[in-house]
Amino acid sequence: MDAVRTLLETQPLLTLFVTVALGYVVGEMSIKGVSLGSGAVLFVGLAIGGFAPKSAPPALLGTLGLLLFLYNIGIQYGDQFFKGLTSANGLKANIAAAFGVIVAGFVSVALVPLFGVKLDESLGMFAGSGTSTASLQAAMAAMKGDGATVGYSVAYPFGVAGPILFLYVLSVVLKPHIERPPPKLIETAEIALRNPAFIGARFSDLVARMPAGLAIAAVRREHHNRTLTDDLILQADDVLLATATDPAVLREATSLFGELQPGRITSHREDLDYARVFASSRLVVGHMLRDIRFPEGVACTIAHVRRGDADLMPKQDLILEFGDRVGLLANRANMKSLRALFGDSIKGTAELSFISIGVGAALGLLAGAVPLPIPGVGKLTLGLAALLLVALVLGRVRRVGPFAWTMPLTANLVLRNFGLTIFLAQVGIASGPKFFATIGVAGVSFLVYGVAIALALLLVTTILCLWVFRLPFDMTVGVISGATGNPAILAFANRVAPTDLPDLGYAMIFPSMTVVKILFVQIAAVLASG
């Protein structure tokens, strides 16, 4: 064993990746549907750190990992976050979650005078109960010690399993009736124009009056398919190729415009053919559909955009991202030039601009270094919380001049999960010795304290969401998931409420609650030291 210990202590990078590998093996183990996921990396790191006390990699490596995690969270959820802030339900959800987080924070701080817990350990339990690695880092930086990691590691298991059990009990008690929505896939209908109200009108007039969620991709007239322009004068018996993700919208359009004429357009491809291309060129990525300029003399219609596993309607303000699969209607002779315009490279699913990442992260770090005066507290720097805020803004803006801030979902997930894993591994290894020195003395009591902090967060958030603000149950479970933070909780929430609202609630809440948790930890640390 001494030889193994010596090897680990002399090869910190080897130790780091052994920790990552073993952590994910443990994290995939499931007990009654509950698993720790990436959080298990922390516990494996603690074990290895306790076994080989001098094996910890440099702390800067862990900070870099957390930076990647927070930056990519902000880039992905920026748009949903700001939309949530401007909606009635989004404001209610953020208020409910903020109250829950703050009450949980006060419970953690109250442990100091009531039970003699050290402040860094109580703030670590606060971070662990909310599964917030970002607030753990803030506690470590503010308190200049590793007591926060001990509290975090003890409270973390219930921080993951507790909310899952809570959501299960909540669904059993309330028995909400939630129907699983059908998948959002593009469906088509070929409709012969028979309504006199539209015959002789411009196509733009028809667009202004057609049902929401509908798009017209092409028209067939006099045995020829053609793309549409706003000034096209509609004629009787024109066949319109209508698309929508909701079959009810297509039925409404059919009754409004005329009658179905299936096969009239799709069975004839001599004028217009269909092709699906990858968006991988900077000529289109980061641009709205309305701003894309097709080659001279090329008539083309964007029929739909597929991003990840979802079909998106081709709205004019939709911004293309790397890796989007774009459905085109155009003449076969023009397909080569269109493929060149869009790039059409599968590498686009992993394409990202390291220049944009460098500039964006640098802006966030600069913002985090600026001291902000807070009345009653003094000057406070936001640190990595500012990085998250900057990333949220960039994720909302998406593009500034030559900088495309967004990246494909696949690349985003890889970078942020890798960053989180590196952070947990480094922190766990570094804190292992202190953890085992403390856990034997205060382990059971710390677990009870962690349960109390987590329950305060869960109960306050749930009561405000369901009975004060009367948010839908499926949105509420998403808000609870975002307030507690761990993606495993969101995955369970999607099983409890199989709609889009849990994901929406999570996206609106997770970034802002991460900032709230970090600020609470920093303010508590400053007030305590003052």
Short mmCIF file of C-alpha atoms in Angstrom, two decimals:
data_model
loop_
_atom_site.label_atom_id
_atom_site.label_comp_id
_atom_site.label_asym_id
_atom_site.label_seq_id
_atom_site.Cartn_x
_atom_site.Cartn_y
_atom_site.Cartn_z
CA MET A 1 0.00 0.00 0.00
CA ASP A 2 2.91 2.32 0.69
CA ALA A 3 4.02 1.96 -2.94
CA VAL A 4 0.53 2.92 -4.17
CA ARG A 5 0.45 5.91 -1.82
CA THR A 6 3.86 7.06 -3.02
CA LEU A 7 2.78 6.72 -6.66
CA LEU A 8 -0.35 8.80 -6.10
CA GLU A 9 1.51 11.50 -4.21
CA THR A 10 4.26 11.83 -6.82
CA GLN A 11 1.87 11.79 -9.81
CA PRO A 12 -0.98 14.26 -9.04
CA LEU A 13 -2.39 14.22 -12.58
CA LEU A 14 -2.54 10.44 -12.52
CA THR A 15 -4.34 10.70 -9.18
CA LEU A 16 -6.78 13.22 -10.65
CA PHE A 17 -7.85 11.00 -13.54
CA VAL A 18 -7.99 7.86 -11.41
CA THR A 19 -10.36 9.82 -9.17
CA VAL A 20 -12.49 10.84 -12.16
CA ALA A 21 -12.71 7.28 -13.49
CA LEU A 22 -13.54 5.67 -10.14
CA GLY A 23 -15.94 8.50 -9.31
CA TYR A 24 -18.06 7.89 -12.36
CA VAL A 25 -18.08 4.14 -11.72
CA VAL A 26 -19.50 4.80 -8.24
CA GLY A 27 -21.80 7.54 -9.54
CA GLU A 28 -23.53 5.17 -11.95
CA MET A 29 -24.52 2.83 -9.13
CA SER A 30 -28.24 3.24 -8.43
CA ILE A 31 -30.10 2.49 -5.21
CA LYS A 32 -33.87 2.46 -5.82
CA GLY A 33 -33.44 4.84 -8.74
CA VAL A 34 -31.21 7.31 -6.87
CA SER A 35 -27.59 7.77 -7.88
CA LEU A 36 -24.95 10.40 -7.09
CA GLY A 37 -23.85 10.92 -10.69
CA SER A 38 -20.87 13.23 -10.99
CA GLY A 39 -21.14 14.05 -7.28
CA ALA A 40 -19.57 10.68 -6.52
CA VAL A 41 -16.28 12.06 -7.87
CA LEU A 42 -16.08 14.24 -4.75
CA PHE A 43 -16.41 11.26 -2.41
CA VAL A 44 -13.85 9.19 -4.27
CA GLY A 45 -11.54 12.21 -4.16
CA LEU A 46 -12.03 12.49 -0.39
CA ALA A 47 -11.16 8.80 0.02
CA ILE A 48 -8.03 9.08 -2.12
CA GLY A 49 -7.04 12.33 -0.42
CA GLY A 50 -7.39 10.66 2.97
CA PHE A 51 -5.28 7.71 1.81
CA ALA A 52 -2.62 9.84 0.09
CA PRO A 53 -2.63 13.28 1.80
CA LYS A 54 -0.01 14.84 -0.51
CA SER A 55 -1.59 13.81 -3.82
CA ALA A 56 -3.74 16.89 -4.49
CA PRO A 57 -3.29 18.62 -7.89
CA PRO A 58 -2.88 22.44 -7.90
CA ALA A 59 -5.95 24.39 -6.73
CA LEU A 60 -5.87 26.45 -9.95
CA LEU A 61 -6.88 23.31 -11.85
CA GLY A 62 -10.07 23.04 -9.82
CA THR A 63 -10.86 26.72 -10.33
CA LEU A 64 -10.44 26.29 -14.09
CA GLY A 65 -12.88 23.37 -14.02
CA LEU A 66 -15.50 25.41 -12.17
CA LEU A 67 -14.98 28.30 -14.60
CA LEU A 68 -15.79 26.01 -17.54
CA PHE A 69 -18.89 24.72 -15.77
CA LEU A 70 -20.32 28.14 -14.89
CA TYR A 71 -19.46 29.77 -18.22
CA ASN A 72 -21.17 27.06 -20.25
CA ILE A 73 -24.22 27.04 -17.99
CA GLY A 74 -24.62 30.77 -18.64
CA ILE A 75 -24.12 30.42 -22.39
CA GLN A 76 -26.73 27.66 -22.65
CA TYR A 77 -29.43 29.14 -20.41
CA GLY A 78 -28.98 32.87 -21.04
CA ASP A 79 -31.94 33.22 -23.37
CA GLN A 80 -34.36 31.22 -21.19
CA PHE A 81 -33.14 33.01 -18.07
CA PHE A 82 -33.86 36.53 -19.29
CA LYS A 83 -37.17 35.50 -20.85
CA GLY A 84 -38.12 34.05 -17.48
CA LEU A 85 -37.29 37.28 -15.71
CA THR A 86 -39.70 39.19 -17.94
CA SER A 87 -42.62 36.76 -17.61
CA ALA A 88 -45.11 36.72 -14.74
CA ASN A 89 -44.51 33.07 -13.91
CA GLY A 90 -40.75 33.51 -14.25
CA LEU A 91 -40.72 36.35 -11.71
CA LYS A 92 -42.86 34.34 -9.30
CA ALA A 93 -40.62 31.31 -9.70
CA ASN A 94 -37.46 33.32 -9.04
CA ILE A 95 -38.99 34.99 -5.97
CA ALA A 96 -40.12 31.63 -4.56
CA ALA A 97 -36.74 30.00 -5.13
CA ALA A 98 -34.84 33.01 -3.75
CA PHE A 99 -36.87 32.93 -0.53
CA GLY A 100 -36.21 29.21 -0.21
CA VAL A 101 -32.46 29.61 -0.73
CA ILE A 102 -32.19 32.55 1.69
CA VAL A 103 -34.19 30.78 4.42
CA ALA A 104 -31.95 27.72 3.99
CA GLY A 105 -28.94 30.03 4.28
CA PHE A 106 -30.21 31.53 7.53
CA VAL A 107 -30.81 28.04 8.92
CA SER A 108 -27.19 27.15 8.12
CA VAL A 109 -25.84 30.33 9.75
CA ALA A 110 -28.04 29.74 12.82
CA LEU A 111 -26.15 26.51 13.44
CA VAL A 112 -23.10 28.54 14.49
CA PRO A 113 -24.53 30.10 17.69
CA LEU A 114 -27.03 27.30 18.41
CA PHE A 115 -24.80 24.25 18.10
CA GLY A 116 -21.26 25.62 17.96
CA VAL A 117 -20.67 24.67 14.31
CA LYS A 118 -17.86 26.58 12.63
CA LEU A 119 -19.03 29.08 10.04
CA ASP A 120 -17.03 27.58 7.19
CA GLU A 121 -18.50 24.15 7.96
CA SER A 122 -22.05 25.52 8.13
CA LEU A 123 -21.63 27.36 4.83
CA GLY A 124 -20.24 24.16 3.35
CA MET A 125 -23.37 22.32 4.52
CA PHE A 126 -25.45 25.07 2.93
CA ALA A 127 -23.59 24.53 -0.36
CA GLY A 128 -23.88 20.74 -0.10
CA SER A 129 -27.59 20.77 0.73
CA GLY A 130 -28.11 22.86 -2.40
CA THR A 131 -25.54 20.80 -4.37
CA SER A 132 -23.86 24.07 -5.40
CA THR A 133 -20.20 23.59 -6.25
CA ALA A 134 -19.97 27.30 -7.11
CA SER A 135 -20.99 28.37 -3.60
CA LEU A 136 -18.61 25.76 -2.17
CA GLN A 137 -15.79 27.47 -4.06
CA ALA A 138 -16.99 30.85 -2.77
CA ALA A 139 -17.01 29.54 0.82
CA MET A 140 -13.51 28.09 0.43
CA ALA A 141 -12.17 31.36 -0.98
CA ALA A 142 -13.89 33.54 1.63
CA MET A 143 -13.07 31.44 4.71
CA LYS A 144 -9.51 30.46 3.65
CA GLY A 145 -9.86 26.86 4.79
CA ASP A 146 -11.18 23.43 3.92
CA GLY A 147 -13.89 23.20 6.60
CA ALA A 148 -16.42 24.13 3.92
CA THR A 149 -15.54 21.02 1.94
CA VAL A 150 -16.14 18.83 4.97
CA GLY A 151 -19.59 20.29 5.50
CA TYR A 152 -20.33 20.08 1.79
CA SER A 153 -19.37 16.44 1.46
CA VAL A 154 -21.48 15.38 4.45
CA ALA A 155 -24.57 17.30 3.32
CA TYR A 156 -24.26 16.56 -0.40
CA PRO A 157 -25.77 13.02 -0.46
CA PHE A 158 -29.04 14.23 1.05
CA GLY A 159 -28.81 17.31 -1.18
CA VAL A 160 -29.21 14.90 -4.11
CA ALA A 161 -31.40 12.15 -2.65
CA GLY A 162 -33.53 14.40 -0.42
CA PRO A 163 -35.18 16.49 -3.16
CA ILE A 164 -35.80 13.35 -5.23
CA LEU A 165 -37.56 11.70 -2.27
CA PHE A 166 -39.40 14.97 -1.59
CA LEU A 167 -40.69 15.20 -5.19
CA TYR A 168 -41.81 11.58 -5.05
CA VAL A 169 -43.79 12.16 -1.83
CA LEU A 170 -45.21 15.42 -3.20
CA SER A 171 -46.49 13.71 -6.34
CA VAL A 172 -48.01 10.85 -4.32
CA VAL A 173 -49.78 13.23 -1.93
CA LEU A 174 -51.05 15.73 -4.51
CA LYS A 175 -51.68 13.21 -7.32
CA PRO A 176 -51.45 15.83 -10.09
CA HIS A 177 -53.00 14.93 -13.44
CA ILE A 178 -50.31 15.57 -16.02
CA GLU A 179 -50.52 14.23 -19.57
CA ARG A 180 -47.33 13.53 -21.48
CA PRO A 181 -47.28 15.89 -24.49
CA PRO A 182 -46.54 14.43 -27.91
CA PRO A 183 -42.99 15.00 -29.22
CA LYS A 184 -42.52 18.26 -31.11
CA LEU A 185 -41.89 17.01 -34.61
CA ILE A 186 -42.56 18.88 -37.82
CA GLU A 187 -45.68 17.67 -39.62
CA THR A 188 -46.87 18.81 -43.03
CA ALA A 189 -50.14 19.27 -44.89
CA GLU A 190 -50.78 20.17 -48.53
CA ILE A 191 -53.80 22.49 -48.65
CA ALA A 192 -55.58 23.64 -51.82
CA LEU A 193 -56.58 27.30 -51.48
CA ARG A 194 -60.38 27.60 -51.82
CA ASN A 195 -61.28 30.38 -49.38
CA PRO A 196 -62.34 33.48 -51.40
CA ALA A 197 -61.04 35.71 -48.61
CA PHE A 198 -57.46 34.85 -49.59
CA ILE A 199 -57.78 34.49 -53.35
CA GLY A 200 -56.25 37.56 -54.99
CA ALA A 201 -54.50 38.58 -51.76
CA ARG A 202 -50.77 38.89 -51.25
CA PHE A 203 -49.00 36.07 -49.48
CA SER A 204 -47.95 38.53 -46.74
CA ASP A 205 -51.66 39.13 -46.00
CA LEU A 206 -52.22 35.40 -45.61
CA VAL A 207 -49.23 35.16 -43.24
CA ALA A 208 -50.68 37.92 -41.06
CA ARG A 209 -53.95 35.99 -40.65
CA MET A 210 -52.79 32.38 -40.43
CA PRO A 211 -52.83 30.43 -37.13
CA ALA A 212 -49.95 30.85 -34.70
CA GLY A 213 -47.38 28.08 -34.96
CA LEU A 214 -47.93 27.59 -38.71
CA ALA A 215 -45.46 28.13 -41.55
CA ILE A 216 -45.93 27.92 -45.34
CA ALA A 217 -42.86 26.42 -47.01
CA ALA A 218 -43.84 26.28 -50.70
CA VAL A 219 -46.70 26.61 -53.18
CA ARG A 220 -47.67 24.54 -56.24
CA ARG A 221 -49.22 26.36 -59.17
CA GLU A 222 -49.78 25.19 -62.74
CA HIS A 223 -47.96 21.89 -62.15
CA HIS A 224 -44.83 23.59 -60.74
CA ASN A 225 -43.58 23.92 -57.17
CA ARG A 226 -42.10 27.26 -56.20
CA THR A 227 -40.84 29.17 -53.18
CA LEU A 228 -42.88 32.01 -51.72
CA THR A 229 -42.35 35.76 -51.64
CA ASP A 230 -44.33 38.34 -49.69
CA ASP A 231 -45.66 39.99 -52.87
CA LEU A 232 -46.91 36.75 -54.49
CA ILE A 233 -50.59 37.11 -55.48
CA LEU A 234 -52.48 33.98 -54.39
CA GLN A 235 -54.78 32.23 -56.86
CA ALA A 236 -57.59 29.73 -56.55
CA ASP A 237 -56.39 26.11 -56.30
CA ASP A 238 -52.85 27.09 -55.28
CA VAL A 239 -51.58 24.23 -53.14
CA LEU A 240 -49.80 25.39 -49.99
CA LEU A 241 -47.25 23.23 -48.17
CA ALA A 242 -48.06 24.00 -44.53
CA THR A 243 -45.83 22.91 -41.61
CA ALA A 244 -46.39 22.89 -37.84
CA THR A 245 -45.37 20.93 -34.76
CA ASP A 246 -49.00 20.73 -33.57
CA PRO A 247 -51.44 18.66 -35.68
CA ALA A 248 -54.30 20.81 -34.38
CA VAL A 249 -52.72 23.86 -36.03
CA LEU A 250 -52.65 22.03 -39.37
CA ARG A 251 -56.30 21.07 -39.00
CA GLU A 252 -57.19 24.69 -38.25
CA ALA A 253 -55.22 25.87 -41.30
CA THR A 254 -56.97 23.33 -43.52
CA SER A 255 -60.42 24.51 -42.47
CA LEU A 256 -59.36 28.14 -42.92
CA PHE A 257 -57.69 27.92 -46.34
CA GLY A 258 -59.50 25.17 -48.21
CA GLU A 259 -59.08 21.40 -48.35
CA LEU A 260 -56.32 18.80 -48.24
CA GLN A 261 -54.62 17.77 -51.48
CA PRO A 262 -51.98 15.28 -50.27
CA GLY A 263 -49.11 14.39 -52.58
CA ARG A 264 -49.47 17.36 -54.90
CA ILE A 265 -46.16 18.95 -53.81
CA THR A 266 -44.07 16.25 -52.14
CA SER A 267 -44.45 13.76 -54.99
CA HIS A 268 -43.00 16.25 -57.52
CA ARG A 269 -39.39 17.30 -56.96
CA GLU A 270 -38.29 18.50 -60.39
CA ASP A 271 -38.64 22.17 -59.33
CA LEU A 272 -38.08 22.00 -55.58
CA ASP A 273 -36.24 19.25 -53.74
CA TYR A 274 -35.62 18.75 -50.04
CA ALA A 275 -32.20 18.55 -48.37
CA ARG A 276 -31.08 18.65 -44.76
CA VAL A 277 -27.73 20.36 -44.08
CA PHE A 278 -25.64 21.02 -41.00
CA ALA A 279 -25.13 24.64 -40.01
CA SER A 280 -21.37 24.87 -39.59
CA SER A 281 -20.41 28.02 -41.51
CA ARG A 282 -19.93 31.38 -39.82
CA LEU A 283 -21.91 32.90 -42.70
CA VAL A 284 -25.08 31.51 -41.08
CA VAL A 285 -24.23 30.54 -37.49
CA GLY A 286 -25.19 33.27 -35.04
CA HIS A 287 -27.48 34.95 -37.58
CA MET A 288 -31.26 35.18 -37.58
CA LEU A 289 -33.02 33.36 -40.40
CA ARG A 290 -34.21 36.69 -41.80
CA ASP A 291 -30.61 37.87 -42.17
CA ILE A 292 -29.30 34.87 -44.14
CA ARG A 293 -28.47 35.87 -47.70
CA PHE A 294 -28.76 33.08 -50.24
CA PRO A 295 -26.47 33.04 -53.33
CA GLU A 296 -27.44 35.33 -56.20
CA GLY A 297 -30.33 33.91 -58.19
CA VAL A 298 -31.03 31.05 -55.76
CA ALA A 299 -34.60 30.67 -54.48
CA CYS A 300 -34.66 28.73 -51.22
CA THR A 301 -37.01 28.22 -48.28
CA ILE A 302 -35.98 27.04 -44.83
CA ALA A 303 -38.64 24.48 -43.95
CA HIS A 304 -37.50 23.69 -40.40
CA VAL A 305 -34.54 23.56 -38.04
CA ARG A 306 -33.68 20.55 -35.89
CA ARG A 307 -31.66 21.30 -32.77
CA GLY A 308 -30.69 18.39 -30.58
CA ASP A 309 -33.75 16.14 -30.50
CA ALA A 310 -36.35 18.86 -31.19
CA ASP A 311 -37.77 20.35 -34.38
CA LEU A 312 -38.00 24.15 -34.38
CA MET A 313 -40.34 26.19 -36.54
CA PRO A 314 -38.47 28.47 -38.97
CA LYS A 315 -39.36 31.78 -37.33
CA GLN A 316 -37.62 34.76 -38.84
CA ASP A 317 -35.95 35.68 -35.54
CA LEU A 318 -34.62 32.17 -34.91
CA ILE A 319 -30.83 32.28 -34.54
CA LEU A 320 -28.87 29.37 -36.00
CA GLU A 321 -26.30 27.59 -33.87
CA PHE A 322 -23.40 25.31 -34.74
CA GLY A 323 -24.66 21.80 -35.41
CA ASP A 324 -28.26 22.77 -36.24
CA ARG A 325 -29.73 20.61 -38.99
CA VAL A 326 -31.58 22.84 -41.43
CA GLY A 327 -34.25 21.56 -43.84
CA LEU A 328 -34.07 23.35 -47.22
CA LEU A 329 -36.44 23.49 -50.17
CA ALA A 330 -34.66 24.50 -53.38
CA ASN A 331 -33.93 23.36 -56.91
CA ARG A 332 -31.50 20.45 -57.08
CA ALA A 333 -29.14 22.50 -59.25
CA ASN A 334 -28.67 24.96 -56.39
CA MET A 335 -28.02 22.44 -53.62
CA LYS A 336 -24.23 22.54 -54.02
CA SER A 337 -24.04 26.29 -53.50
CA LEU A 338 -26.47 26.09 -50.56
CA ARG A 339 -24.38 23.37 -48.91
CA ALA A 340 -21.35 25.63 -49.29
CA LEU A 341 -23.27 28.51 -47.69
CA PHE A 342 -24.33 26.49 -44.63
CA GLY A 343 -21.08 24.54 -44.40
CA ASP A 344 -22.84 21.18 -44.06
CA SER A 345 -20.14 19.60 -41.91
CA ILE A 346 -20.98 17.18 -39.12
CA LYS A 347 -17.98 18.65 -37.32
CA GLY A 348 -20.28 21.58 -36.62
CA THR A 349 -21.85 19.54 -33.82
CA ALA A 350 -18.62 20.02 -31.88
CA GLU A 351 -17.50 23.36 -33.34
CA LEU A 352 -16.80 26.22 -30.97
CA SER A 353 -14.80 29.41 -31.02
CA PHE A 354 -11.97 29.38 -28.53
CA ILE A 355 -11.53 33.07 -29.24
CA SER A 356 -15.09 33.70 -28.05
CA ILE A 357 -14.58 31.51 -24.99
CA GLY A 358 -11.36 33.34 -24.15
CA VAL A 359 -12.88 36.79 -24.58
CA GLY A 360 -16.09 35.87 -22.74
CA ALA A 361 -14.31 34.23 -19.81
CA ALA A 362 -11.85 37.15 -19.57
CA LEU A 363 -14.73 39.63 -19.43
CA GLY A 364 -16.36 37.58 -16.68
CA LEU A 365 -13.18 37.35 -14.63
CA LEU A 366 -12.56 41.09 -14.99
CA ALA A 367 -16.12 41.81 -13.83
CA GLY A 368 -15.59 39.46 -10.89
CA ALA A 369 -12.48 41.35 -9.79
CA VAL A 370 -14.24 44.72 -9.55
CA PRO A 371 -15.05 45.57 -5.88
CA LEU A 372 -18.70 46.50 -5.40
CA PRO A 373 -19.79 48.62 -2.40
CA ILE A 374 -22.68 47.00 -0.50
CA PRO A 375 -24.28 49.05 2.30
CA GLY A 376 -23.66 47.48 5.69
CA VAL A 377 -21.26 44.92 4.27
CA GLY A 378 -18.47 46.87 2.61
CA LYS A 379 -16.78 46.22 -0.69
CA LEU A 380 -17.38 42.80 -2.17
CA THR A 381 -16.10 41.14 -5.33
CA LEU A 382 -18.43 38.73 -7.10
CA GLY A 383 -15.68 36.40 -8.30
CA LEU A 384 -17.01 33.57 -10.42
CA ALA A 385 -20.60 34.71 -9.80
CA ALA A 386 -19.82 37.64 -12.11
CA LEU A 387 -18.50 35.19 -14.69
CA LEU A 388 -21.87 33.42 -14.64
CA LEU A 389 -23.74 36.71 -15.01
CA VAL A 390 -21.57 37.77 -17.97
CA ALA A 391 -22.07 34.36 -19.59
CA LEU A 392 -25.85 34.70 -19.17
CA VAL A 393 -25.76 38.05 -20.97
CA LEU A 394 -23.60 36.62 -23.76
CA GLY A 395 -25.90 33.60 -24.04
CA ARG A 396 -28.79 36.01 -24.47
CA VAL A 397 -27.00 38.26 -27.01
CA ARG A 398 -25.55 35.22 -28.88
CA ARG A 399 -23.44 37.24 -31.28
CA VAL A 400 -21.51 40.54 -31.27
CA GLY A 401 -19.73 41.40 -34.50
CA PRO A 402 -17.33 38.54 -35.30
CA PHE A 403 -17.89 36.82 -31.94
CA ALA A 404 -20.49 34.02 -31.86
CA TRP A 405 -20.89 33.28 -28.15
CA THR A 406 -23.08 30.22 -28.51
CA MET A 407 -21.82 26.70 -29.12
CA PRO A 408 -23.42 23.36 -30.01
CA LEU A 409 -25.25 21.67 -27.16
CA THR A 410 -22.97 18.63 -27.44
CA ALA A 411 -19.82 20.73 -27.03
CA ASN A 412 -21.41 22.71 -24.21
CA LEU A 413 -22.33 19.58 -22.28
CA VAL A 414 -18.88 18.05 -22.71
CA LEU A 415 -17.05 21.18 -21.56
CA ARG A 416 -19.22 21.92 -18.57
CA ASN A 417 -19.40 18.33 -17.34
CA PHE A 418 -15.64 17.96 -17.75
CA GLY A 419 -15.08 21.19 -15.85
CA LEU A 420 -17.40 20.16 -13.01
CA THR A 421 -15.71 16.75 -12.78
CA ILE A 422 -12.20 18.26 -12.58
CA PHE A 423 -13.33 20.70 -9.89
CA LEU A 424 -14.93 18.00 -7.73
CA ALA A 425 -11.94 15.69 -8.09
CA GLN A 426 -9.38 18.37 -7.18
CA VAL A 427 -11.38 19.68 -4.22
CA GLY A 428 -12.08 16.18 -2.92
CA ILE A 429 -8.43 15.07 -3.03
CA ALA A 430 -7.25 18.31 -1.40
CA SER A 431 -9.83 18.08 1.41
CA GLY A 432 -9.55 14.37 2.14
CA PRO A 433 -7.24 14.61 5.18
CA LYS A 434 -9.38 17.25 6.95
CA PHE A 435 -12.58 15.39 6.07
CA PHE A 436 -11.59 12.18 7.82
CA ALA A 437 -10.23 14.09 10.79
CA THR A 438 -13.62 15.77 11.27
CA ILE A 439 -16.18 13.21 10.15
CA GLY A 440 -15.43 10.81 13.01
CA VAL A 441 -16.33 13.49 15.55
CA ALA A 442 -19.28 15.33 13.99
CA GLY A 443 -20.47 13.18 11.08
CA VAL A 444 -23.98 12.23 12.30
CA SER A 445 -24.81 15.70 13.60
CA PHE A 446 -23.60 17.27 10.34
CA LEU A 447 -25.92 14.95 8.41
CA VAL A 448 -28.89 16.04 10.56
CA TYR A 449 -27.96 19.69 10.02
CA GLY A 450 -27.75 19.13 6.28
CA VAL A 451 -31.21 17.55 6.25
CA ALA A 452 -32.63 20.56 8.10
CA ILE A 453 -31.07 23.03 5.65
CA ALA A 454 -32.32 21.09 2.61
CA LEU A 455 -35.85 20.73 4.02
CA ALA A 456 -36.02 24.48 4.66
CA LEU A 457 -35.15 25.13 1.03
CA LEU A 458 -37.62 22.54 -0.30
CA LEU A 459 -40.59 23.44 1.90
CA VAL A 460 -40.37 27.22 1.47
CA THR A 461 -39.94 26.99 -2.31
CA THR A 462 -42.81 24.49 -2.67
CA ILE A 463 -45.26 26.41 -0.48
CA LEU A 464 -44.62 29.66 -2.33
CA CYS A 465 -44.82 28.05 -5.78
CA LEU A 466 -47.94 25.92 -5.29
CA TRP A 467 -50.08 27.72 -2.76
CA VAL A 468 -48.96 31.37 -2.81
CA PHE A 469 -48.17 31.96 -6.49
CA ARG A 470 -50.24 28.97 -7.73
CA LEU A 471 -47.76 27.88 -10.37
CA PRO A 472 -48.51 24.66 -12.27
CA PHE A 473 -47.22 21.49 -10.63
CA ASP A 474 -44.94 20.62 -13.55
CA MET A 475 -43.34 24.07 -13.46
CA THR A 476 -43.03 23.86 -9.67
CA VAL A 477 -40.98 20.66 -9.78
CA GLY A 478 -38.67 22.35 -12.29
CA VAL A 479 -38.29 25.34 -9.96
CA ILE A 480 -37.50 23.01 -7.06
CA SER A 481 -34.91 21.27 -9.23
CA GLY A 482 -33.32 24.59 -10.18
CA ALA A 483 -33.29 25.84 -6.60
CA THR A 484 -31.58 22.67 -5.37
CA GLY A 485 -29.43 22.55 -8.47
CA ASN A 486 -28.37 18.98 -9.23
CA PRO A 487 -29.25 17.74 -12.76
CA ALA A 488 -30.18 14.33 -11.28
CA ILE A 489 -33.07 16.05 -9.49
CA LEU A 490 -34.25 17.57 -12.77
CA ALA A 491 -34.09 14.14 -14.42
CA PHE A 492 -36.40 12.75 -11.72
CA ALA A 493 -38.68 15.80 -12.03
CA ASN A 494 -39.08 15.02 -15.73
CA ARG A 495 -40.30 11.54 -14.80
CA VAL A 496 -42.76 12.94 -12.25
CA ALA A 497 -44.03 15.59 -14.67
CA PRO A 498 -43.28 14.58 -18.28
CA THR A 499 -43.85 17.97 -19.94
CA ASP A 500 -41.59 20.83 -21.10
CA LEU A 501 -42.26 22.92 -17.99
CA PRO A 502 -39.78 21.24 -15.61
CA ASP A 503 -36.93 22.06 -18.03
CA LEU A 504 -38.24 25.61 -18.44
CA GLY A 505 -38.54 26.12 -14.68
CA TYR A 506 -35.01 24.78 -14.16
CA ALA A 507 -33.56 27.04 -16.84
CA MET A 508 -35.23 30.14 -15.38
CA ILE A 509 -34.08 29.37 -11.85
CA PHE A 510 -30.73 27.60 -11.83
CA PRO A 511 -28.48 30.51 -12.97
CA SER A 512 -30.07 33.12 -10.69
CA MET A 513 -30.10 30.79 -7.67
CA THR A 514 -26.45 29.96 -8.25
CA VAL A 515 -25.70 33.68 -7.99
CA VAL A 516 -27.92 34.05 -4.90
CA LYS A 517 -26.14 31.14 -3.17
CA ILE A 518 -22.71 32.58 -3.97
CA LEU A 519 -23.67 36.06 -2.76
CA PHE A 520 -25.19 34.68 0.44
CA VAL A 521 -21.99 32.78 1.24
CA GLN A 522 -19.79 35.79 0.51
CA ILE A 523 -21.93 38.24 2.50
CA ALA A 524 -22.18 35.84 5.46
CA ALA A 525 -18.40 35.40 5.46
CA VAL A 526 -17.75 39.17 5.30
CA LEU A 527 -20.22 39.94 8.09
CA ALA A 528 -18.77 37.21 10.28
CA SER A 529 -15.20 38.43 9.79
CA GLY A 530 -16.25 42.01 10.46
#
